[in-house]
Tab-separated table of N, CA and C in Angstrom:
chain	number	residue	atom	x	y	z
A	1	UNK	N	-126.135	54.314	-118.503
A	1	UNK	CA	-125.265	53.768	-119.522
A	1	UNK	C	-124.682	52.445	-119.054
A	2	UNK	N	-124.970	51.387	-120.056
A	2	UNK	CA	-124.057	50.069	-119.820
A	2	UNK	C	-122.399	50.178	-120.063
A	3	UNK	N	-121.900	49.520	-118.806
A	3	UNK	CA	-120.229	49.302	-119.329
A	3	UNK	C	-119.974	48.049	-119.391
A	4	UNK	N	-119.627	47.594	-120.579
A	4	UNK	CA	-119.365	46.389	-120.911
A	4	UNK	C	-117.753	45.652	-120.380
A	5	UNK	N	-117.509	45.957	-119.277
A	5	UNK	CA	-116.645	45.384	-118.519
A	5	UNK	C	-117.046	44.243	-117.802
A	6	UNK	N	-116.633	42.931	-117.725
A	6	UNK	CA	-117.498	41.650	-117.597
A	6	UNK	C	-116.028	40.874	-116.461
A	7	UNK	N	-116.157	41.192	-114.954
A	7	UNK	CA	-115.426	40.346	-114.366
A	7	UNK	C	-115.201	39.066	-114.927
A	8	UNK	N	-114.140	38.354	-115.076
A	8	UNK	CA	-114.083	37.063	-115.500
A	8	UNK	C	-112.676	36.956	-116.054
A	9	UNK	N	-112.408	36.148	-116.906
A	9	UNK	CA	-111.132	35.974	-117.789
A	9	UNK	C	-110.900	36.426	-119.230
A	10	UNK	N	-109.988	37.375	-118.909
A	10	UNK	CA	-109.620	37.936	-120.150
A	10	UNK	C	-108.390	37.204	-121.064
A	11	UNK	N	-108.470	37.159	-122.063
A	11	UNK	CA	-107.419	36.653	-122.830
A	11	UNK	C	-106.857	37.618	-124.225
A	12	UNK	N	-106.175	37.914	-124.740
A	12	UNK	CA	-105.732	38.175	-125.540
A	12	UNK	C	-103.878	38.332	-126.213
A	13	UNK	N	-103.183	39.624	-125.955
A	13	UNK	CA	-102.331	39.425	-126.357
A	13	UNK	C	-101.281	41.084	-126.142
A	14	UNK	N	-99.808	41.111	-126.153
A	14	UNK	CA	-99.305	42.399	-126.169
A	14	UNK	C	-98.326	42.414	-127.263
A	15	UNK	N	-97.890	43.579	-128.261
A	15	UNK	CA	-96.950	43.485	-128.863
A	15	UNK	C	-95.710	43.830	-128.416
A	16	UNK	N	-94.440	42.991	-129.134
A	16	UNK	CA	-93.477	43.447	-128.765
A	16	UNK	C	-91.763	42.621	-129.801
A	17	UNK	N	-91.193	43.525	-130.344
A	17	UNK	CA	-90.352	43.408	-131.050
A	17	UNK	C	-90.925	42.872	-132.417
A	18	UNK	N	-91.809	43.397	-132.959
A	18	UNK	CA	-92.515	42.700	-133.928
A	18	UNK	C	-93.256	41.276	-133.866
A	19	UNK	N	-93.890	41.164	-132.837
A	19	UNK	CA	-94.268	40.056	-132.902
A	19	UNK	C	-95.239	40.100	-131.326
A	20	UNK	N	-96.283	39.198	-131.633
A	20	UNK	CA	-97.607	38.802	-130.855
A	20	UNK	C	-97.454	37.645	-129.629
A	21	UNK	N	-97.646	38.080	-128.776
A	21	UNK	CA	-97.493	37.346	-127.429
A	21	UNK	C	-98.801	37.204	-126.463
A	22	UNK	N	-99.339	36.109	-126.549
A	22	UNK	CA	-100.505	36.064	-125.730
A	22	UNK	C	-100.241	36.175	-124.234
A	23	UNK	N	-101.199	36.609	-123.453
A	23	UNK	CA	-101.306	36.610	-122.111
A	23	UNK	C	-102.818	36.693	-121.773
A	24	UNK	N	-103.035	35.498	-120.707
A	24	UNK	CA	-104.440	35.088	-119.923
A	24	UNK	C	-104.464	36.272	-118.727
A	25	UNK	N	-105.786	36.583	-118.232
A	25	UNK	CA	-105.570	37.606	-116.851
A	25	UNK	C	-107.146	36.989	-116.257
A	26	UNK	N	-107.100	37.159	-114.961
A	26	UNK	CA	-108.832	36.816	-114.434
A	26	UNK	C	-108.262	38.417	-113.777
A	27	UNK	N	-109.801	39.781	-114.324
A	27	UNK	CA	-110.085	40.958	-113.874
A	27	UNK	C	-111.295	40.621	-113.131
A	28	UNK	N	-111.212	41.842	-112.385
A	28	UNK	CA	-112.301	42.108	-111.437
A	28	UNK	C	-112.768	43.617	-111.514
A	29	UNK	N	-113.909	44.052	-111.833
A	29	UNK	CA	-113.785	45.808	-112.050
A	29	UNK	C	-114.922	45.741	-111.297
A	30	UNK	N	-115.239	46.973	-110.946
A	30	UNK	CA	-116.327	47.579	-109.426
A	30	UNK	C	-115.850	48.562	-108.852
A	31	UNK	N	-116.944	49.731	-108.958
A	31	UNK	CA	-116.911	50.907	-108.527
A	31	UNK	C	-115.587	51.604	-108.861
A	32	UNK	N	-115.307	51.391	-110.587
A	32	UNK	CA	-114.222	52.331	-111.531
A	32	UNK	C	-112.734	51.846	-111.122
A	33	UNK	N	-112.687	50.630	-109.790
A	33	UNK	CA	-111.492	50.073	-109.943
A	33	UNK	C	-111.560	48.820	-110.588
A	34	UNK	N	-109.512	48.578	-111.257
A	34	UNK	CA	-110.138	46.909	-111.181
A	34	UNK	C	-108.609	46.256	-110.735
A	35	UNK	N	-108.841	44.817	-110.569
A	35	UNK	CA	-107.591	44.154	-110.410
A	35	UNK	C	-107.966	42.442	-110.604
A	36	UNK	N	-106.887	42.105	-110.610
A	36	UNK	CA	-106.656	40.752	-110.998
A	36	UNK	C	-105.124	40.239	-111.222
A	37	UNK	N	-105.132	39.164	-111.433
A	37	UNK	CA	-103.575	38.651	-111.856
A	37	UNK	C	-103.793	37.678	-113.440
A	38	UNK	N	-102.682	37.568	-113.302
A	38	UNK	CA	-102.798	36.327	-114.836
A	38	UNK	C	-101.346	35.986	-115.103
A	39	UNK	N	-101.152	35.592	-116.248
A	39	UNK	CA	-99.905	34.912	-116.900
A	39	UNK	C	-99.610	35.158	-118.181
A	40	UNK	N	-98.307	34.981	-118.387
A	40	UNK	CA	-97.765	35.052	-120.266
A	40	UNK	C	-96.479	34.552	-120.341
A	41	UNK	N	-95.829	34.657	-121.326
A	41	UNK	CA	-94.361	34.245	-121.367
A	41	UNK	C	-93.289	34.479	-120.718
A	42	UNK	N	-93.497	35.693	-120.350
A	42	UNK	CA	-92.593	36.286	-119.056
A	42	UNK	C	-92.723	35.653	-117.868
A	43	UNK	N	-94.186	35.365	-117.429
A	43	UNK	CA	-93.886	34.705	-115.999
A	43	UNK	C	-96.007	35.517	-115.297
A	44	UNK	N	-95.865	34.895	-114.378
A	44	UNK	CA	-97.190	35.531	-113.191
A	44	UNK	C	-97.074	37.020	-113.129
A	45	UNK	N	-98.455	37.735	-113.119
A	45	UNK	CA	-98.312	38.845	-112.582
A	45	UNK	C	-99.680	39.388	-112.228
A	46	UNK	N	-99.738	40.440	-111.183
A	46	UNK	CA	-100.666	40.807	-110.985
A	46	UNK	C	-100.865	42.333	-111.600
A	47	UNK	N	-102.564	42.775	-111.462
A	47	UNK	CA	-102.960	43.845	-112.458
A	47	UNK	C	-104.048	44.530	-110.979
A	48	UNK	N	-102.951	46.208	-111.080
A	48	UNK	CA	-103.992	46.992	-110.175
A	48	UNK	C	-104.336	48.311	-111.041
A	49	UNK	N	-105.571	48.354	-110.821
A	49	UNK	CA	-105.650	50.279	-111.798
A	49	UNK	C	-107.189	50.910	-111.963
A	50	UNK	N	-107.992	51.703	-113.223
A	50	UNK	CA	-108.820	51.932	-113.201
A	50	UNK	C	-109.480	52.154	-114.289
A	51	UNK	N	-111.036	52.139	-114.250
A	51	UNK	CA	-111.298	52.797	-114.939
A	51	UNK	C	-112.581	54.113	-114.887
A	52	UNK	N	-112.728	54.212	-116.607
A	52	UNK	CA	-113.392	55.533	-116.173
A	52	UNK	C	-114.378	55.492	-117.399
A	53	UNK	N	-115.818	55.888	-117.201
A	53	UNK	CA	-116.716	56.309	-118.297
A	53	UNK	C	-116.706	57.833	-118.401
A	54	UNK	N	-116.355	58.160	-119.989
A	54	UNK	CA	-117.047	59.451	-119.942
A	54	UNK	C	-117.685	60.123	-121.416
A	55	UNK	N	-118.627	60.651	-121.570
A	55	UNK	CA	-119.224	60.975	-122.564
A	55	UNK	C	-119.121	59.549	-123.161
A	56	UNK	N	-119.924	58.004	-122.712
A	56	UNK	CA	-120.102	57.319	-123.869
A	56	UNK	C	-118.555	56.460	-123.790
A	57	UNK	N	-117.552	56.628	-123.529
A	57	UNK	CA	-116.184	55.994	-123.973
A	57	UNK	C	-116.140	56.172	-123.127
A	58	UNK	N	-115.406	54.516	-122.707
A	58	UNK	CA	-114.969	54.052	-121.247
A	58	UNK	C	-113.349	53.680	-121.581
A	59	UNK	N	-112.765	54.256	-120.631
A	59	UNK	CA	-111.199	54.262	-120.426
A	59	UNK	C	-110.972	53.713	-119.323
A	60	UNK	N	-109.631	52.295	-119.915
A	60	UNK	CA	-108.702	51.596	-118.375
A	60	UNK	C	-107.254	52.114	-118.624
A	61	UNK	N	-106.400	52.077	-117.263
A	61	UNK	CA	-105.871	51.753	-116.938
A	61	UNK	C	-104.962	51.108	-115.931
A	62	UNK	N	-104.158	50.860	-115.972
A	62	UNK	CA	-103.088	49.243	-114.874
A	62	UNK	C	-102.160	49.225	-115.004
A	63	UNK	N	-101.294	49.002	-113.692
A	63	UNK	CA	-100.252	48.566	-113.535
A	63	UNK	C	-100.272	46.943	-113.684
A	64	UNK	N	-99.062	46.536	-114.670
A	64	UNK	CA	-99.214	45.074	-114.403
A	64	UNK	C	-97.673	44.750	-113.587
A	65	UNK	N	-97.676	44.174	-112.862
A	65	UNK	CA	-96.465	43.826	-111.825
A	65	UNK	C	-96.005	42.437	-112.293
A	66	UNK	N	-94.947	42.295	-112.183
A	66	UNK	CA	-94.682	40.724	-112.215
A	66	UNK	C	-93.372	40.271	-111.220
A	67	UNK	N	-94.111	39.275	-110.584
A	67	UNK	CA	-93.987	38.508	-109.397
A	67	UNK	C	-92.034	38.872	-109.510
A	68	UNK	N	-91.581	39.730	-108.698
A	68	UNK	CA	-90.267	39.889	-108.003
A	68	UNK	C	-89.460	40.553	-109.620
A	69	UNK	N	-89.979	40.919	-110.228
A	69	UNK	CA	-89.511	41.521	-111.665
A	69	UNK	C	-90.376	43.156	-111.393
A	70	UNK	N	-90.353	43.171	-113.108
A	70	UNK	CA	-91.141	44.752	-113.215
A	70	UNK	C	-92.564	45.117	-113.681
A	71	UNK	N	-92.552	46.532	-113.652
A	71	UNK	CA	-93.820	46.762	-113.832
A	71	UNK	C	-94.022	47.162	-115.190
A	72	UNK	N	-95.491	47.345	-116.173
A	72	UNK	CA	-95.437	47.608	-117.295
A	72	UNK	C	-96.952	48.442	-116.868
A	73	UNK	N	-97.164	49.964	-117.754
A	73	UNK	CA	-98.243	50.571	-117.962
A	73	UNK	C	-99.052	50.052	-118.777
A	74	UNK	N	-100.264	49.956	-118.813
A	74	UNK	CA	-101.153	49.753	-119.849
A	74	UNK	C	-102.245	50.648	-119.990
A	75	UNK	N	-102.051	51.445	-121.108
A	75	UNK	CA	-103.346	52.878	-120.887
A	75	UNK	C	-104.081	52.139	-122.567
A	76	UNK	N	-105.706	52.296	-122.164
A	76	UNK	CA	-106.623	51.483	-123.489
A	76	UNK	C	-107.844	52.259	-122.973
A	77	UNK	N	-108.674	51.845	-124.242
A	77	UNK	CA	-109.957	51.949	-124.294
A	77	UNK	C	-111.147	50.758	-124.388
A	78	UNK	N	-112.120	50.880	-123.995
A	78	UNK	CA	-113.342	49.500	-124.702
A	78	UNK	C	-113.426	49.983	-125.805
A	79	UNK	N	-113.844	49.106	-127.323
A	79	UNK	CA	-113.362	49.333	-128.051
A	79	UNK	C	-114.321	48.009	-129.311
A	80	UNK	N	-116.024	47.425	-128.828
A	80	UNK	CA	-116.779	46.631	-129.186
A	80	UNK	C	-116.237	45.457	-128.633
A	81	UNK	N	-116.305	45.866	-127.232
A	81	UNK	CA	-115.792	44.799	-125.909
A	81	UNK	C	-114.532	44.304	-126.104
A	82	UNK	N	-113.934	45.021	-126.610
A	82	UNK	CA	-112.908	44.397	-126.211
A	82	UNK	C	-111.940	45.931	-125.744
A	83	UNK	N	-111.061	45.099	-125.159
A	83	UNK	CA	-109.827	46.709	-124.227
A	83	UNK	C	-108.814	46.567	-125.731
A	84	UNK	N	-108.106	47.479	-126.073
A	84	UNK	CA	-107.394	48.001	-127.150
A	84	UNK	C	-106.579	49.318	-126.276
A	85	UNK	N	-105.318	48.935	-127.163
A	85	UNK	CA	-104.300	50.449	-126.101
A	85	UNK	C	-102.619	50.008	-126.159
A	86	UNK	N	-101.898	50.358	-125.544
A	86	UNK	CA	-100.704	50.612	-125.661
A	86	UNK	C	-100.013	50.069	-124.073
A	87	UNK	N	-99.230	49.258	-124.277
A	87	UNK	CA	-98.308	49.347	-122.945
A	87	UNK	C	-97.080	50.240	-123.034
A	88	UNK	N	-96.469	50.420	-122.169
A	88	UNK	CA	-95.374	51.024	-122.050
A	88	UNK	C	-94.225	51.466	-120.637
A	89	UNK	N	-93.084	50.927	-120.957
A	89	UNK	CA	-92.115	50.398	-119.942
A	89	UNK	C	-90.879	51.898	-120.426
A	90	UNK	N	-90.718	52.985	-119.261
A	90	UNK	CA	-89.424	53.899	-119.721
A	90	UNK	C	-89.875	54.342	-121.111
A	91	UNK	N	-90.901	54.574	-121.525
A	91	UNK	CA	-91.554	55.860	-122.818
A	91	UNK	C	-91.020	54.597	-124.114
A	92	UNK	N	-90.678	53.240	-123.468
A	92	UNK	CA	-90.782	52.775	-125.022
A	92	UNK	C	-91.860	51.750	-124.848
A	93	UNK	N	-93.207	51.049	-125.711
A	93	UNK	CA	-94.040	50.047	-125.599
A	93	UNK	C	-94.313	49.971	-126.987
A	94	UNK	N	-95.300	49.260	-127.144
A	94	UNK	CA	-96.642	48.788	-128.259
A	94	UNK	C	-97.469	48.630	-128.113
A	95	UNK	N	-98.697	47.991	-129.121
A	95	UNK	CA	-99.967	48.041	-128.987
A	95	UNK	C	-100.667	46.231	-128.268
A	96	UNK	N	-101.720	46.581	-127.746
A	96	UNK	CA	-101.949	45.299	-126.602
A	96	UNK	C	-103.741	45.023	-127.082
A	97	UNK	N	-104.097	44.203	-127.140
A	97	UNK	CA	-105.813	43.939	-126.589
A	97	UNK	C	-106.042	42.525	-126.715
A	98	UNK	N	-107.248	42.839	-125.882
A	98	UNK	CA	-108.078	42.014	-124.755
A	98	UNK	C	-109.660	41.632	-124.950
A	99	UNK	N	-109.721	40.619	-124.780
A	99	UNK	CA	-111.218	40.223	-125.179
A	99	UNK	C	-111.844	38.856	-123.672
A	100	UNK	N	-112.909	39.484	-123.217
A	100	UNK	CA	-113.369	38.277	-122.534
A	100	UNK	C	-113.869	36.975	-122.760
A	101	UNK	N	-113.316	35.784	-122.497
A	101	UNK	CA	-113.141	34.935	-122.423
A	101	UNK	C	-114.635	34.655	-122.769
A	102	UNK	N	-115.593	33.897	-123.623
A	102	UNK	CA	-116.606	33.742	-123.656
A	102	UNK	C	-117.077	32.226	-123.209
A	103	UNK	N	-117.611	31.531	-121.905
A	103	UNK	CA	-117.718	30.385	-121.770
A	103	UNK	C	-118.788	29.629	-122.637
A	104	UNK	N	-118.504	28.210	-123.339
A	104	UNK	CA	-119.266	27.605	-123.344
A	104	UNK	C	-120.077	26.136	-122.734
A	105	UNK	N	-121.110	27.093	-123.345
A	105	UNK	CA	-122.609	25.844	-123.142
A	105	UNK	C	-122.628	24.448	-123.758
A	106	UNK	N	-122.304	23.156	-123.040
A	106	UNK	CA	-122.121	21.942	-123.632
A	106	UNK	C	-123.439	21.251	-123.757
């Protein structure tokens, strides 16, 4: 089975208070872990966690840390390449996804 998890730069976005907030990340996934760091409005942070194939549906999750601040959960699925899922900080969050960065050919 292919997992369409593609080291490189992810971009997309997390919700929060009604409203859409982008955040950039460069992941790294291999052998069901992954990590990386990136950025958003809040500030730098780095991303440690995992994932998992099973029956067909591949599941991540990560801690995202941010540099001398806090941490936020992120539990998702792949989802027609892209990660889709929920963060959540103390049982309150919203919904988050992620799409790889597609380079182009000039």
């Amino acid at each position: 089975m292919r997992v369409e998890l593609s080291s490189g730069l992810w971009d997309g976005y997390y919700e929060q208070y009604g409203g859409r907030h982008g955040q950039t990340m460069t992941l790294e996934f291999a052998d069901g872990l992954m990590r990386g760091d990136g950025i958003d409005s809040i500030g730098a942070f780095t991303i440690e966690g995992e994932y998992r194939v099973d029956a067909g549906d591949v599941r991540v999750g990560w801690i995202k840390t941010y540099e001398g601040r806090h941490s936020v959960l992120y539990l998702g699925h792949l989802d027609n390449g892209r990660i889709v899922g929920r963060w959540e900080i103390q049982g309150w969050g919203d919904k988050f996804a992620l799409k790889p960065v597609q380079k182009r050919i000039l």
